[in-house]
Every structure is written in structure tokens, then in C-alpha cells.
Tab-separated table of C-alpha atoms in Angstrom:
chain	number	residue	atom	x	y	z
A	1	MET	CA	14.847	-13.740	13.258
A	2	ILE	CA	14.644	-13.573	9.575
A	3	LYS	CA	16.214	-16.434	7.661
A	4	ALA	CA	15.699	-16.468	3.804
A	5	THR	CA	17.224	-20.062	2.067
A	6	GLN	CA	17.291	-20.223	-1.574
A	7	LEU	CA	14.741	-17.680	-2.249
A	8	SER	CA	13.785	-16.996	-5.761
A	9	TYR	CA	10.754	-14.983	-7.284
A	10	ILE	CA	9.454	-14.333	-11.190
A	11	TYR	CA	7.192	-11.567	-11.772
A	12	PRO	CA	4.253	-12.731	-13.692
A	13	GLY	CA	4.632	-12.976	-17.363
A	14	GLN	CA	8.539	-12.290	-16.962
A	15	ASP	CA	10.786	-15.217	-17.833
A	16	HIS	CA	13.862	-14.290	-15.745
A	17	ALA	CA	13.845	-14.337	-11.862
A	18	ALA	CA	13.952	-11.178	-10.100
A	19	VAL	CA	15.215	-12.665	-7.191
A	20	ASN	CA	17.450	-15.577	-8.061
A	21	ASN	CA	18.018	-18.079	-5.543
A	22	ILE	CA	19.320	-15.878	-2.508
A	23	SER	CA	20.051	-16.831	1.096
A	24	PHE	CA	20.773	-14.708	3.906
A	25	THR	CA	19.893	-14.384	7.750
A	26	VAL	CA	19.520	-11.282	9.820
A	27	ASN	CA	19.960	-11.575	13.377
A	28	ARG	CA	17.751	-10.096	16.078
A	29	GLY	CA	18.516	-6.653	17.142
A	30	GLU	CA	20.790	-6.018	14.194
A	31	ILE	CA	20.541	-3.440	11.065
A	32	PHE	CA	21.014	-5.446	7.782
A	33	GLY	CA	21.606	-3.599	4.875
A	34	PHE	CA	20.459	-4.931	1.455
A	35	LEU	CA	22.653	-2.761	-1.292
A	36	GLY	CA	22.381	-2.773	-4.859
A	37	PRO	CA	21.605	-0.401	-7.854
A	38	SER	CA	18.215	0.032	-9.287
A	39	GLY	CA	16.711	-3.134	-10.509
A	40	ALA	CA	18.922	-5.350	-8.809
A	41	GLY	CA	16.294	-7.104	-6.690
A	42	LYS	CA	16.460	-5.163	-3.330
A	43	SER	CA	12.867	-3.756	-3.348
A	44	THR	CA	11.269	-7.219	-4.997
A	45	THR	CA	13.272	-8.883	-1.958
A	46	GLN	CA	11.765	-6.502	0.609
A	47	LYS	CA	8.233	-7.053	-0.900
A	48	LEU	CA	8.578	-10.856	-0.346
A	49	LEU	CA	9.527	-10.405	3.161
A	50	ILE	CA	6.636	-8.139	3.889
A	51	ARG	CA	4.580	-10.258	1.736
A	52	LEU	CA	3.389	-7.886	-0.961
A	53	LEU	CA	4.664	-10.328	-3.361
A	54	ARG	CA	3.662	-14.155	-2.736
A	55	GLY	CA	4.455	-17.230	-4.436
A	56	TYR	CA	7.962	-17.176	-3.860
A	57	GLN	CA	10.032	-20.456	-4.289
A	58	GLY	CA	12.368	-21.344	-1.381
A	59	HIS	CA	11.978	-20.538	2.111
A	60	VAL	CA	11.639	-17.698	4.448
A	61	SER	CA	11.314	-17.973	7.957
A	62	ILE	CA	10.487	-15.254	10.390
A	63	ASP	CA	11.268	-16.334	14.281
A	64	SER	CA	11.171	-19.993	12.879
A	65	LYS	CA	8.001	-19.595	11.297
A	66	GLU	CA	7.614	-19.943	7.482
A	67	LEU	CA	6.661	-16.846	6.135
A	68	ARG	CA	3.825	-18.258	3.625
A	69	ASN	CA	2.049	-19.720	6.294
A	70	LEU	CA	1.645	-16.619	8.580
A	71	THR	CA	-1.363	-14.798	8.892
A	72	GLN	CA	-2.578	-11.164	8.778
A	73	ASP	CA	-1.302	-10.906	12.303
A	74	TYR	CA	2.362	-10.934	11.131
A	75	TYR	CA	1.418	-7.045	10.176
A	76	ASN	CA	1.219	-6.351	14.051
A	77	HIS	CA	4.902	-7.257	14.384
A	78	ILE	CA	6.105	-5.596	11.511
A	79	GLY	CA	6.497	-2.072	10.020
A	80	VAL	CA	7.071	-0.743	6.620
A	81	GLY	CA	8.636	2.435	5.495
A	82	PHE	CA	8.193	2.424	1.735
A	83	GLU	CA	10.576	4.546	-0.580
A	84	LEU	CA	7.652	6.613	-2.172
A	85	PRO	CA	5.429	8.573	-0.010
A	86	ASN	CA	1.951	7.073	0.649
A	87	HIS	CA	-0.872	9.040	2.737
A	88	TYR	CA	-4.386	10.055	2.264
A	89	PRO	CA	-3.436	13.806	0.691
A	90	ARG	CA	-7.054	14.972	2.071
A	91	LEU	CA	-6.101	13.791	5.566
A	92	THR	CA	-3.786	15.658	7.783
A	93	ALA	CA	-0.480	14.479	9.015
A	94	LEU	CA	-2.085	13.470	12.323
A	95	GLU	CA	-5.350	12.027	11.014
A	96	ASN	CA	-3.289	9.783	8.690
A	97	LEU	CA	-1.426	8.613	11.577
A	98	LYS	CA	-4.550	8.091	13.571
A	99	PHE	CA	-6.296	5.749	11.370
A	100	PHE	CA	-3.436	3.682	10.615
A	101	ALA	CA	-2.741	3.215	14.400
A	102	SER	CA	-6.291	2.213	15.184
A	103	PHE	CA	-5.713	-0.757	12.452
A	104	TYR	CA	-3.228	-2.352	15.015
A	105	ARG	CA	-3.883	-4.350	18.472
A	106	ASN	CA	-0.603	-3.301	19.958
A	107	LYS	CA	-0.426	-0.252	22.212
A	108	THR	CA	0.256	2.454	20.132
A	109	SER	CA	2.950	5.331	20.067
A	110	ASN	CA	2.230	8.997	21.696
A	111	LEU	CA	1.921	10.280	17.484
A	112	MET	CA	2.519	13.800	18.622
A	113	GLN	CA	5.797	12.653	20.124
A	114	LEU	CA	6.401	10.881	16.923
A	115	LEU	CA	5.643	13.727	14.649
A	116	GLU	CA	8.000	15.732	17.043
A	117	MET	CA	10.789	13.167	16.450
A	118	VAL	CA	10.752	14.171	12.548
A	119	GLY	CA	10.153	17.918	13.209
A	120	LEU	CA	6.419	17.437	11.894
A	121	HIS	CA	4.637	18.318	14.945
A	122	GLN	CA	3.773	22.035	14.261
A	123	GLU	CA	2.410	20.743	10.421
A	124	ALA	CA	-0.156	17.607	12.508
A	125	ASP	CA	-2.813	19.219	11.464
A	126	LYS	CA	-1.998	19.944	7.821
A	127	PRO	CA	-3.463	18.024	4.863
A	128	THR	CA	-0.390	15.875	3.403
A	129	SER	CA	-1.266	17.531	0.157
A	130	ALA	CA	0.432	20.413	1.391
A	131	PHE	CA	3.627	18.641	2.415
A	132	SER	CA	6.846	18.676	0.521
A	133	LYS	CA	8.364	15.249	-0.891
A	134	GLY	CA	10.765	15.504	2.317
A	135	MET	CA	7.870	15.938	4.903
A	136	LYS	CA	5.811	12.902	3.255
A	137	MET	CA	8.836	10.545	3.680
A	138	ARG	CA	9.237	11.682	7.249
A	139	LEU	CA	5.702	10.999	7.778
A	140	ASN	CA	6.176	7.799	5.875
A	141	PHE	CA	8.818	6.779	8.426
A	142	VAL	CA	7.346	7.509	11.533
A	143	ARG	CA	4.039	5.897	10.470
A	144	ALA	CA	6.102	2.605	10.353
A	145	LEU	CA	6.580	2.950	14.259
A	146	VAL	CA	3.169	3.801	15.264
A	147	HIS	CA	2.578	0.081	16.628
A	148	ASN	CA	5.935	-0.282	18.160
A	149	PRO	CA	7.085	-3.333	15.690
A	150	GLU	CA	9.581	-5.648	16.564
A	151	ILE	CA	10.865	-5.642	12.791
A	152	LEU	CA	11.205	-2.770	10.756
A	153	PHE	CA	11.710	-2.589	6.996
A	154	PHE	CA	13.071	0.451	5.604
A	155	ASP	CA	13.294	1.108	1.772
A	156	GLU	CA	15.695	4.223	1.003
A	157	PRO	CA	14.754	5.745	4.260
A	158	THR	CA	16.767	9.056	3.622
A	159	SER	CA	15.724	9.369	0.045
A	160	GLY	CA	14.425	13.025	-0.344
A	161	LEU	CA	15.725	14.602	2.852
A	162	ASP	CA	17.956	17.285	3.480
A	163	PRO	CA	21.079	16.322	5.693
A	164	ILE	CA	19.600	17.633	8.873
A	165	ASN	CA	16.336	15.311	8.403
A	166	ALA	CA	18.470	12.757	7.104
A	167	ARG	CA	20.319	13.127	10.343
A	168	LYS	CA	17.690	12.669	12.363
A	169	VAL	CA	15.943	9.655	10.486
A	170	LYS	CA	19.417	8.056	11.065
A	171	ASN	CA	19.587	8.542	14.471
A	172	ILE	CA	16.217	7.250	15.030
A	173	ILE	CA	17.188	4.179	13.224
A	174	LEU	CA	20.412	3.714	15.326
A	175	ASP	CA	18.188	4.362	18.515
A	176	LEU	CA	15.532	1.597	17.362
A	177	ARG	CA	18.462	-0.793	17.225
A	178	ALA	CA	19.717	0.335	20.529
A	179	ARG	CA	16.453	-0.673	21.845
A	180	GLY	CA	16.479	-4.272	20.455
A	181	LYS	CA	14.734	-4.042	17.243
A	182	THR	CA	15.544	-5.570	14.060
A	183	ILE	CA	15.941	-3.570	10.824
A	184	PHE	CA	16.082	-4.591	7.149
A	185	LEU	CA	17.499	-1.832	5.367
A	186	THR	CA	17.342	-1.498	1.381
A	187	THR	CA	19.242	1.089	0.093
A	188	HIS	CA	22.011	2.178	-2.794
A	189	ASN	CA	22.989	4.832	-0.547
A	190	MET	CA	26.484	3.687	0.567
A	191	HIS	CA	27.292	6.058	3.190
A	192	ASP	CA	24.246	5.386	5.082
A	193	ALA	CA	24.661	1.883	4.558
A	194	ALA	CA	28.044	2.158	6.223
A	195	GLU	CA	27.137	4.348	9.003
A	196	LEU	CA	24.160	2.409	9.898
A	197	CYS	CA	24.475	-1.231	9.072
A	198	ASP	CA	25.919	-4.435	11.198
A	199	ARG	CA	25.780	-6.138	8.423
A	200	VAL	CA	25.509	-5.629	4.538
A	201	ALA	CA	24.510	-7.955	1.393
A	202	PHE	CA	25.473	-6.668	-2.057
A	203	ILE	CA	22.787	-7.649	-4.476
A	204	THR	CA	23.051	-7.499	-8.260
A	205	GLN	CA	20.908	-9.049	-11.062
A	206	GLY	CA	18.744	-10.735	-8.360
A	207	LYS	CA	21.882	-12.584	-6.881
A	208	ILE	CA	23.744	-11.959	-3.849
A	209	SER	CA	27.582	-11.853	-4.127
A	210	LEU	CA	28.561	-10.624	-0.812
A	211	THR	CA	27.879	-10.562	2.791
A	212	ASP	CA	29.586	-8.911	5.576
A	213	SER	CA	29.967	-5.955	8.223
A	214	PRO	CA	30.947	-2.959	6.470
A	215	ARG	CA	33.958	-2.707	8.819
A	216	ASN	CA	35.238	-6.121	7.408
A	217	LEU	CA	34.691	-5.179	3.969
A	218	LYS	CA	36.469	-1.800	3.958
A	219	LEU	CA	39.537	-3.320	5.573
A	220	GLN	CA	39.561	-6.622	3.546
A	221	HIS	CA	39.603	-4.411	0.373
A	222	GLY	CA	41.727	-1.650	1.445
A	223	THR	CA	45.511	-1.390	1.966
A	224	ARG	CA	47.324	-1.679	4.839
A	225	LYS	CA	48.979	1.865	4.727
A	226	LEU	CA	48.611	5.189	5.840
A	227	THR	CA	49.148	8.578	4.361
A	228	LEU	CA	50.728	11.164	6.351
A	229	GLU	CA	50.482	14.912	5.312
A	230	TYR	CA	52.922	17.326	7.280
A	231	GLY	CA	54.809	20.606	6.667
A	232	ASN	CA	54.448	24.197	7.858
A	233	GLY	CA	53.210	26.400	4.861
A	234	GLN	CA	53.739	23.406	2.098
A	235	THR	CA	52.103	20.306	2.161
A	236	ILE	CA	54.552	16.775	2.190
A	237	SER	CA	52.580	13.581	1.602
A	238	ARG	CA	54.252	10.182	2.822
A	239	GLU	CA	52.631	6.697	2.839
A	240	PHE	CA	53.845	4.112	5.452
A	241	GLY	CA	52.832	0.702	5.877
A	242	LEU	CA	50.644	-0.210	8.868
A	243	ASP	CA	52.804	-3.226	9.879
A	244	LYS	CA	55.141	-2.583	12.748
A	245	LEU	CA	54.214	1.252	12.252
A	246	GLY	CA	54.820	2.049	15.838
A	247	GLU	CA	58.418	0.641	15.372
A	248	ASN	CA	58.794	2.865	12.007
A	249	PRO	CA	61.780	5.495	12.972
A	250	GLU	CA	60.891	7.690	10.270
A	251	PHE	CA	57.170	7.807	10.984
A	252	LEU	CA	57.643	8.411	14.750
A	253	ASN	CA	60.075	11.266	13.967
A	254	LEU	CA	57.702	12.978	11.579
A	255	ILE	CA	55.011	12.804	13.955
A	256	LYS	CA	57.450	13.903	16.857
A	257	ASN	CA	58.970	16.707	14.942
A	258	GLU	CA	56.897	17.929	12.136
A	259	TYR	CA	53.485	19.984	11.978
A	260	ILE	CA	51.060	17.117	11.044
A	261	GLN	CA	48.186	18.139	8.997
A	262	SER	CA	46.178	14.987	8.519
A	263	ILE	CA	46.825	11.272	8.948
A	264	HIS	CA	44.443	8.916	6.730
A	265	SER	CA	44.466	5.066	6.760
A	266	ALA	CA	43.549	3.574	3.329
A	267	GLU	CA	40.575	1.388	3.991
A	268	ALA	CA	38.420	0.943	0.852
A	269	SER	CA	35.284	3.000	0.744
A	270	LEU	CA	31.806	0.522	0.600
A	271	GLU	CA	31.497	2.017	-2.714
A	272	GLU	CA	34.566	1.219	-4.066
A	273	VAL	CA	34.163	-2.577	-2.396
A	274	PHE	CA	30.909	-3.048	-4.100
A	275	ILE	CA	32.218	-1.781	-7.265
A	276	LYS	CA	35.228	-4.360	-7.303
A	277	THR	CA	33.299	-7.244	-6.043
A	278	THR	CA	29.880	-7.054	-8.495
A	279	GLY	CA	31.642	-5.080	-11.484
A	280	GLU	CA	28.688	-2.797	-11.088
A	281	ARG	CA	27.934	0.803	-10.362
A	282	LEU	CA	25.299	1.809	-7.931
A	283	VAL	CA	22.702	4.308	-9.941
B	1	MET	CA	-12.956	1.033	18.419
B	2	ASP	CA	-12.327	-2.337	16.326
B	3	ARG	CA	-10.511	-2.397	12.992
B	4	PHE	CA	-13.833	-2.618	10.641
B	5	THR	CA	-15.008	0.316	12.669
B	6	SER	CA	-12.090	2.527	12.163
B	7	LEU	CA	-11.909	1.568	8.503
B	8	LEU	CA	-15.426	2.307	7.980
B	9	GLN	CA	-14.767	5.500	9.806
B	10	LEU	CA	-11.983	6.109	7.554
B	11	ASP	CA	-14.421	5.633	4.436
B	12	PHE	CA	-16.661	8.024	5.521
B	13	VAL	CA	-14.312	10.671	6.253
B	14	LEU	CA	-13.041	9.956	2.563
B	15	ILE	CA	-16.320	10.103	0.965
B	16	ILE	CA	-16.990	13.664	2.186
B	17	ARG	CA	-13.121	14.914	1.558
B	18	ASN	CA	-13.154	13.697	-1.866
B	19	LYS	CA	-16.307	15.422	-2.095
B	20	ILE	CA	-18.180	12.242	-3.173
B	21	LEU	CA	-21.100	13.036	-0.788
B	22	LEU	CA	-21.462	16.203	-2.523
B	23	VAL	CA	-21.605	14.708	-6.066
B	24	ALA	CA	-23.902	12.024	-4.684
B	25	THR	CA	-26.337	14.891	-3.589
B	26	VAL	CA	-26.089	16.855	-6.384
B	27	ILE	CA	-26.884	13.596	-8.968
B	28	THR	CA	-29.715	12.450	-6.570
B	29	SER	CA	-31.359	16.071	-6.503
B	30	LEU	CA	-31.215	15.921	-10.272
B	31	TYR	CA	-32.968	12.817	-10.226
B	32	ALA	CA	-35.504	13.935	-7.745
B	33	GLY	CA	-36.022	16.818	-9.704
B	34	ILE	CA	-36.777	14.809	-12.836
B	35	LEU	CA	-38.852	12.409	-11.032
B	36	GLN	CA	-41.282	15.556	-10.015
B	37	VAL	CA	-41.837	16.430	-13.523
B	38	LEU	CA	-42.159	12.961	-15.093
B	39	PRO	CA	-45.778	12.307	-17.384
B	40	GLU	CA	-48.021	10.038	-16.115
B	41	GLU	CA	-47.353	7.815	-19.069
B	42	ASN	CA	-45.180	4.973	-18.101
B	43	PHE	CA	-44.558	6.634	-14.769
B	44	THR	CA	-43.519	3.568	-12.694
B	45	MET	CA	-41.264	1.715	-15.329
B	46	VAL	CA	-39.471	5.254	-15.538
B	47	VAL	CA	-39.182	5.487	-11.940
B	48	THR	CA	-38.114	2.072	-11.620
B	49	THR	CA	-35.124	2.548	-14.261
B	50	LEU	CA	-34.174	5.515	-12.547
B	51	ILE	CA	-33.651	4.418	-9.196
B	52	PHE	CA	-32.199	0.895	-10.463
B	53	THR	CA	-29.753	3.014	-12.396
B	54	ASP	CA	-28.797	5.524	-9.242
B	55	PRO	CA	-27.431	2.860	-6.800
B	56	VAL	CA	-25.632	0.941	-9.890
B	57	MET	CA	-23.759	4.075	-10.975
B	58	LEU	CA	-23.124	5.351	-7.528
B	59	GLY	CA	-21.701	2.028	-6.478
B	60	PHE	CA	-19.409	1.535	-9.790
B	61	LEU	CA	-18.264	5.007	-10.053
B	62	PHE	CA	-17.443	6.084	-6.548
B	63	VAL	CA	-15.901	2.661	-5.764
B	64	GLY	CA	-13.950	3.818	-8.866
B	65	VAL	CA	-13.244	7.199	-7.602
B	66	MET	CA	-12.093	6.345	-4.304
B	67	VAL	CA	-9.484	3.395	-5.106
B	68	LEU	CA	-8.200	5.474	-8.019
B	69	PHE	CA	-7.408	7.989	-5.325
B	70	GLU	CA	-5.965	5.495	-3.307
B	71	LYS	CA	-3.721	3.990	-5.974
B	72	SER	CA	-2.438	7.299	-7.173
B	73	GLY	CA	-1.430	8.206	-3.320
B	74	ASN	CA	0.062	4.379	-2.947
B	75	THR	CA	-2.120	4.203	0.008
B	76	LEU	CA	-3.429	0.717	-1.177
B	77	GLN	CA	0.305	-0.268	-0.386
B	78	ALA	CA	0.398	0.892	3.073
B	79	LEU	CA	-2.839	-0.744	3.926
B	80	SER	CA	-1.571	-4.129	2.407
B	81	VAL	CA	1.193	-4.121	5.063
B	82	SER	CA	-1.400	-3.409	8.064
B	83	PRO	CA	-3.292	-5.901	9.852
B	84	VAL	CA	-6.247	-5.061	7.586
B	85	ARG	CA	-7.514	-7.779	5.615
B	86	PRO	CA	-8.573	-7.242	2.011
B	87	ALA	CA	-12.077	-8.821	2.618
B	88	GLU	CA	-12.347	-5.920	5.478
B	89	TYR	CA	-11.103	-3.436	3.339
B	90	LEU	CA	-13.944	-4.364	0.368
B	91	TRP	CA	-16.662	-4.402	2.683
B	92	SER	CA	-15.773	-1.441	4.608
B	93	LYS	CA	-16.035	0.380	1.020
B	94	ALA	CA	-19.222	-1.539	0.242
B	95	THR	CA	-20.879	-0.601	3.473
B	96	SER	CA	-20.061	3.226	3.070
B	97	LEU	CA	-20.860	3.536	-0.119
B	98	THR	CA	-24.069	1.308	-0.230
B	99	LEU	CA	-25.341	3.640	2.910
B	100	VAL	CA	-25.046	6.714	0.629
B	101	ALA	CA	-26.709	4.740	-2.280
B	102	LEU	CA	-29.482	3.805	-0.158
B	103	ALA	CA	-30.026	7.070	1.107
B	104	ALA	CA	-29.740	8.567	-2.345
B	105	GLY	CA	-32.553	5.922	-3.345
B	106	LEU	CA	-34.888	6.198	-0.963
B	107	ILE	CA	-34.837	10.090	-1.352
B	108	MET	CA	-35.484	9.478	-4.998
B	109	ALA	CA	-38.282	6.954	-4.366
B	110	VAL	CA	-40.055	9.580	-1.775
B	111	ALA	CA	-39.626	12.249	-4.644
B	112	GLY	CA	-40.939	10.036	-7.526
B	113	VAL	CA	-43.778	8.067	-5.445
B	114	GLY	CA	-44.494	9.435	-2.017
B	115	ILE	CA	-44.341	6.655	0.585
B	116	ARG	CA	-46.295	4.409	-2.089
B	117	PHE	CA	-43.628	1.868	-2.275
B	118	HIS	CA	-42.677	-1.422	-0.470
B	119	ALA	CA	-40.017	-0.673	1.646
B	120	GLY	CA	-38.651	-3.979	2.153
B	121	TYR	CA	-38.416	-4.908	-1.550
B	122	LEU	CA	-36.899	-1.333	-2.036
B	123	VAL	CA	-34.117	-1.448	0.629
B	124	SER	CA	-33.269	-5.304	-0.411
B	125	ALA	CA	-32.853	-3.936	-4.229
B	126	ILE	CA	-31.109	-0.942	-3.734
B	127	VAL	CA	-28.489	-2.773	-1.332
B	128	SER	CA	-28.298	-5.914	-3.160
B	129	SER	CA	-27.515	-3.867	-6.490
B	130	SER	CA	-25.055	-1.460	-4.753
B	131	LEU	CA	-23.029	-4.125	-3.135
B	132	LEU	CA	-22.751	-5.918	-6.570
B	133	PHE	CA	-21.624	-2.917	-8.753
B	134	ILE	CA	-19.312	-1.935	-5.968
B	135	PHE	CA	-17.371	-5.412	-6.147
B	136	ILE	CA	-17.566	-5.621	-9.693
B	137	GLY	CA	-16.563	-1.759	-9.744
B	138	PHE	CA	-13.448	-2.851	-7.968
B	139	VAL	CA	-12.540	-5.666	-10.389
B	140	GLY	CA	-12.824	-3.057	-13.084
B	141	VAL	CA	-10.616	-0.314	-11.495
B	142	SER	CA	-8.254	-3.034	-10.386
B	143	ARG	CA	-6.906	-3.165	-13.829
B	144	VAL	CA	-6.404	0.504	-14.723
B	145	LYS	CA	-4.410	3.327	-13.457
B	146	THR	CA	-6.422	5.924	-14.337
B	147	PHE	CA	-9.836	7.913	-14.679
B	148	ASN	CA	-9.881	7.854	-18.274
B	149	GLN	CA	-8.943	4.583	-18.557
B	150	TYR	CA	-11.815	3.358	-15.766
B	151	PHE	CA	-14.266	5.278	-18.260
B	152	ILE	CA	-13.451	2.933	-20.939
B	153	VAL	CA	-13.895	0.059	-18.694
B	154	ILE	CA	-17.119	1.125	-17.390
B	155	PRO	CA	-19.260	-0.002	-20.435
B	156	LEU	CA	-17.542	-3.548	-20.618
B	157	PHE	CA	-19.308	-4.308	-17.065
B	158	MET	CA	-22.284	-2.129	-17.261
B	159	VAL	CA	-23.784	-2.909	-20.668
B	160	PRO	CA	-24.194	-6.403	-19.613
B	161	GLY	CA	-25.846	-5.434	-16.787
B	162	PHE	CA	-28.576	-3.392	-18.357
B	163	LEU	CA	-29.481	-6.146	-20.627
B	164	PRO	CA	-32.275	-7.351	-18.816
B	165	PHE	CA	-34.374	-3.978	-19.481
B	166	LEU	CA	-34.592	-5.207	-23.090
B	167	ASN	CA	-37.323	-7.678	-21.193
B	168	TYR	CA	-38.582	-4.999	-19.312
B	169	PHE	CA	-39.202	-2.559	-21.826
B	170	GLY	CA	-40.779	-5.031	-23.950
B	171	ILE	CA	-38.306	-5.534	-26.698
B	172	THR	CA	-36.996	-8.559	-25.987
B	173	GLU	CA	-38.463	-11.699	-24.175
B	174	THR	CA	-36.109	-14.280	-23.329
B	175	TRP	CA	-35.144	-16.308	-20.265
B	176	LEU	CA	-31.485	-15.737	-21.030
B	177	TRP	CA	-31.211	-12.222	-18.960
B	178	TYR	CA	-31.835	-14.462	-15.896
B	179	VAL	CA	-28.586	-15.596	-15.653
B	180	ILE	CA	-27.281	-11.894	-15.236
B	181	PRO	CA	-27.659	-10.939	-11.902
B	182	THR	CA	-29.248	-7.469	-12.540
B	183	GLN	CA	-32.275	-9.382	-13.497
B	184	ALA	CA	-32.866	-10.589	-9.993
B	185	ALA	CA	-32.312	-6.910	-8.660
B	186	LEU	CA	-34.587	-5.658	-11.311
B	187	THR	CA	-37.234	-7.874	-10.350
B	188	LEU	CA	-36.876	-6.614	-6.613
B	189	PHE	CA	-37.242	-3.032	-7.952
B	190	ILE	CA	-40.250	-4.111	-10.094
B	191	ALA	CA	-41.621	-5.521	-6.894
B	192	ALA	CA	-41.097	-2.475	-4.710
B	193	PHE	CA	-43.034	-0.260	-6.867
B	194	SER	CA	-45.640	-2.832	-7.991
B	195	GLU	CA	-49.250	-1.785	-7.119
B	196	SER	CA	-49.969	-5.313	-5.355
B	197	GLY	CA	-46.365	-5.565	-3.668
B	198	THR	CA	-45.890	-8.537	-4.848
B	199	VAL	CA	-44.075	-10.448	-7.969
B	200	ALA	CA	-44.430	-14.281	-8.908
B	201	ILE	CA	-43.320	-16.299	-5.852
B	202	HIS	CA	-40.656	-18.275	-8.190
B	203	GLU	CA	-39.504	-14.914	-9.083
B	204	THR	CA	-39.137	-13.520	-5.654
B	205	ILE	CA	-37.011	-16.977	-4.854
B	206	TYR	CA	-34.791	-16.473	-7.767
B	207	ALA	CA	-34.383	-12.878	-6.482
B	208	PHE	CA	-33.200	-13.621	-2.719
B	209	ILE	CA	-31.324	-16.641	-3.650
B	210	TYR	CA	-29.564	-15.421	-7.125
B	211	LEU	CA	-28.743	-12.156	-5.868
B	212	PRO	CA	-26.412	-13.098	-2.304
B	213	LEU	CA	-24.698	-15.957	-4.604
B	214	ALA	CA	-23.871	-12.838	-6.972
B	215	ILE	CA	-22.815	-10.663	-4.560
B	216	TRP	CA	-20.714	-13.562	-2.947
B	217	LEU	CA	-18.881	-14.410	-6.258
B	218	ALA	CA	-18.395	-10.787	-7.244
B	219	PHE	CA	-16.884	-9.894	-3.532
B	220	LEU	CA	-14.330	-13.109	-4.350
B	221	TRP	CA	-13.482	-11.974	-7.540
B	222	ALA	CA	-12.891	-8.428	-6.067
B	223	GLN	CA	-10.576	-10.141	-3.393
B	224	ARG	CA	-8.826	-11.970	-5.968
B	225	SER	CA	-8.406	-8.595	-7.661
B	226	TRP	CA	-6.635	-6.993	-4.717
B	227	TYR	CA	-3.667	-9.506	-4.604
B	228	LYS	CA	-3.396	-8.996	-8.428
B	229	ILE	CA	-2.909	-5.018	-7.660
B	230	MET	CA	-0.127	-5.758	-5.091
B	231	GLU	CA	1.505	-7.698	-7.804
B	232	ARG	CA	1.950	-5.097	-10.306
């Protein structure tokens, strides 16, 4: 669906590349996460993919067509949720959606339903200047969906949201994937990435260091062991290797005869993998 | 509704909600009031000058205000990832603000001289000078982030635009100002309020050829500035 080959970009007036010779593929119907700290080049990559920035080097193809050759019609097929709110403050939430919906040739979604999906239906007729940042972000998110696009780009979609609304947004993203949408997600939130993405790419200083599924990364960089906590009144902790665990008499005896408090496998977190492979922290 | 009509509707709503129409009404009323009490001496010259400055200022200032509102709200970024083309965006702004300027200019003309003006020339003059300065205004506002910065930029664009008045007021007598497109607009304004309704035929031809060309170049410059904004 999206294929970038040796993609590079240097901002005008700069002497170093913000995106430096990166290659990746996003398959149809997958959620692809672009992870990295601030200034790593992930937003620049997204801006290139949505054609806010032009004049890149290398190749980017969307459905096998070179991005630089696409016309304005490209925007009928993609939806973009930016990291920062961008609404007309003196228009209501519904007016903002209506005007944007009218720019597309595709049949548009039911706007009140979209607002309801993110809990804004009761605020539909309020000007967005009266909205909190979280409300504006939710409106940002659903505006990307008004024209039912095939490809979606979300930049930090849960930024500024409380846990309940972040959950709503993540459920909608998962539902979009279930409906066959292709989603490009840029974030530095490793929990969101681990939960949502089919595959992730780590980017630091404009370069991709690793691409794989969160599950594979966590398993590959973890330790094949589990920690068992048991005991009645006190907590005793034991570690066991995962190999031939079902034949380990001590383990079998403990889970048969003791009061088990918890069992944890020791796969790495995505954040640990990131730090280990890139040498950088996510900030 | 097609995309351009939607954009136009959006711009009219923004013109009203951002109180641009209110400000234009106040300015026009003020100008109309001044025209009512002008002395007889050099009346036509003063009317011409005042009505000339109105669409120029309205166009340049109001496009700046509208774009700065859009820049601060990041809505330009949102529009730029929609099917809206930069040319559609610019022409929508130009059309909506020019209609405001045209209404204001005609009201002022009626307030100043009644219906003793040549409508064809006046409408051409207001529309062309408004379009020209809206596109130039967009170029100016594309380079700044705040209203304060914009007010510093204004003279850089406006002062050269008013140089042809030096000939009109008899201070200079040079063909050099004919290079400046506002000379062509001024020619049409003079024709609109002249007794005979005509200026020299070669001046009319100059105005009607040079102004559309200048507007087109200003539009291309504005369109180029649109992409520059996105790169920042």
C-alpha cells in the first residue's frame, strides 16, 4: 500500500537530513507504528507521506504510484489526524466537520455519529474556541474520518486525552483496521504502539534502526523465563526457565500445592527494546 | 455544492464571525461621512484617492487578518491535506473579500458623488485593485506569524503601491510609475470620476492589459507562498 525506498529529506536552509535514507513498507489493512523520540524524523516522514513537504529524495509509492506524481485527488483517499488541534475557533464542532466534509467527493459519514463516537455529540453546536485540548483532539481525530478514507495518518492520536477517551480512540483505531483501513501511526507512546500496531519501526536521528511486530520484538529481547509468586500470608518468588516448563517437577508441585499470587513471563517491554536497540530514551 | 462554492461559503462565514464585515462597515461609514463634508476644492481628486485606498487597504489588511487567524488555528495545515487546491483557497479569499470591497467602494462613491460616476470603470478599478492587493497581502502574510509582524510588513508592500499618486498630485511627472500596477488601477479610478468618462485611449488599453497581467503574476506569487508556508 505504502512503500518508501531510500527516502531522504533536508529542510530548506538545513545542512543535515531530517529523514535519512529510510525504507519501509506498510501493508494494506495494517496498523504501522512509527516510533521515536521528539525530533527523530517521524513527523517529517508523515509530512512527506501526506505531501505537506515536497522535494524528497528517493521513492515513495502509494498503491504502486509514485507519490510525487499524484494529484490533489490523493486527499480524497487519505485522512490525517494532526498532533495539534486545527479547527476554526469561531465555528461550532459540527460546522467544522460540515465544511471539511463538503470538500471531498466521497460520500461522507454521518457527522453526528462521528461526534458521538468520541463523546462530543452534546457539544456539536458549541464553538470550538470553548473546547478543552482533549475535546479539540477528539474532533481532530474524527475529522480525519469524515470522508471514509482508505489510508489514515494519525500523529500522537491519544495526546492530551484522559484514559477513558484515549481508550475510545484506540478502540476506534482497532475497529478501522478491522474494516480494512491502512493506518500509519506516529507516536512516542510505547504502550499505545504495543497495543495497536501490527508492526513498528524505530526511528532515531532520521534513520530506521528496526522494523518488526511488537510481539516479536518483545519476545526476541526478553528472557525465556517466568517469575512465580506464591505463599499464604507471605510472598515467595521463584524463577523458572520456559523450556520444558511442563516437565519441571518443582514448578508443577508449586502450582499444584501452593497458593499462587502471580505468574509473569519476562518478555521485554517495547520501551526496553527501543532503548536497547537505539541507545536513546523516548521523550 | 461544489468545492469552490463550499470554500466561498466558509470564507463568508469567517468574514462575518471574525467581525471583518463589521470593521469594513465602520470604515466605509467613516469614509462616506468624510466624503459628505469635503470642501469643493480638489473634490474629485480627494474622492478618487479615498475610494482608491479603500479596496486596497481592505484587501491587504483583511486577507492578512484572515490568514493570520488560520495560521494561529493551524487550519491552513488541515486544508492543505484536503482536496482543496491552493488556487481554490486563494481565489475564494480573493472573491469574498473583493465582494466586500466592491460593496464598500460603491457605497462610498454614491456617498461622494451620487450616481455621477462611470460604473464600468469604477467596478473594474475596485475589483482589480482589490484582487491585486489580496494576492500581494497573502504573500506578505505568508512571511509573518503575528499581527505585529504583519504591521511592519505592510509599508514594504504598500509604499511602492502609492508612488503613482505623486504624478496624480502633480509632485512628479515620470513614466516610471507606469511600471507599478497601481498606476493602471489609478487610471481606471480617474476615468470613473472624470467628467467625460474617458481617459486617453492608450492609457485605457494599458490599464486593461497591465492590470490582469499584474493580478495573474501576484496570484502566482501568492500560490508559491502557500507552499512556502507548508515548508515552515
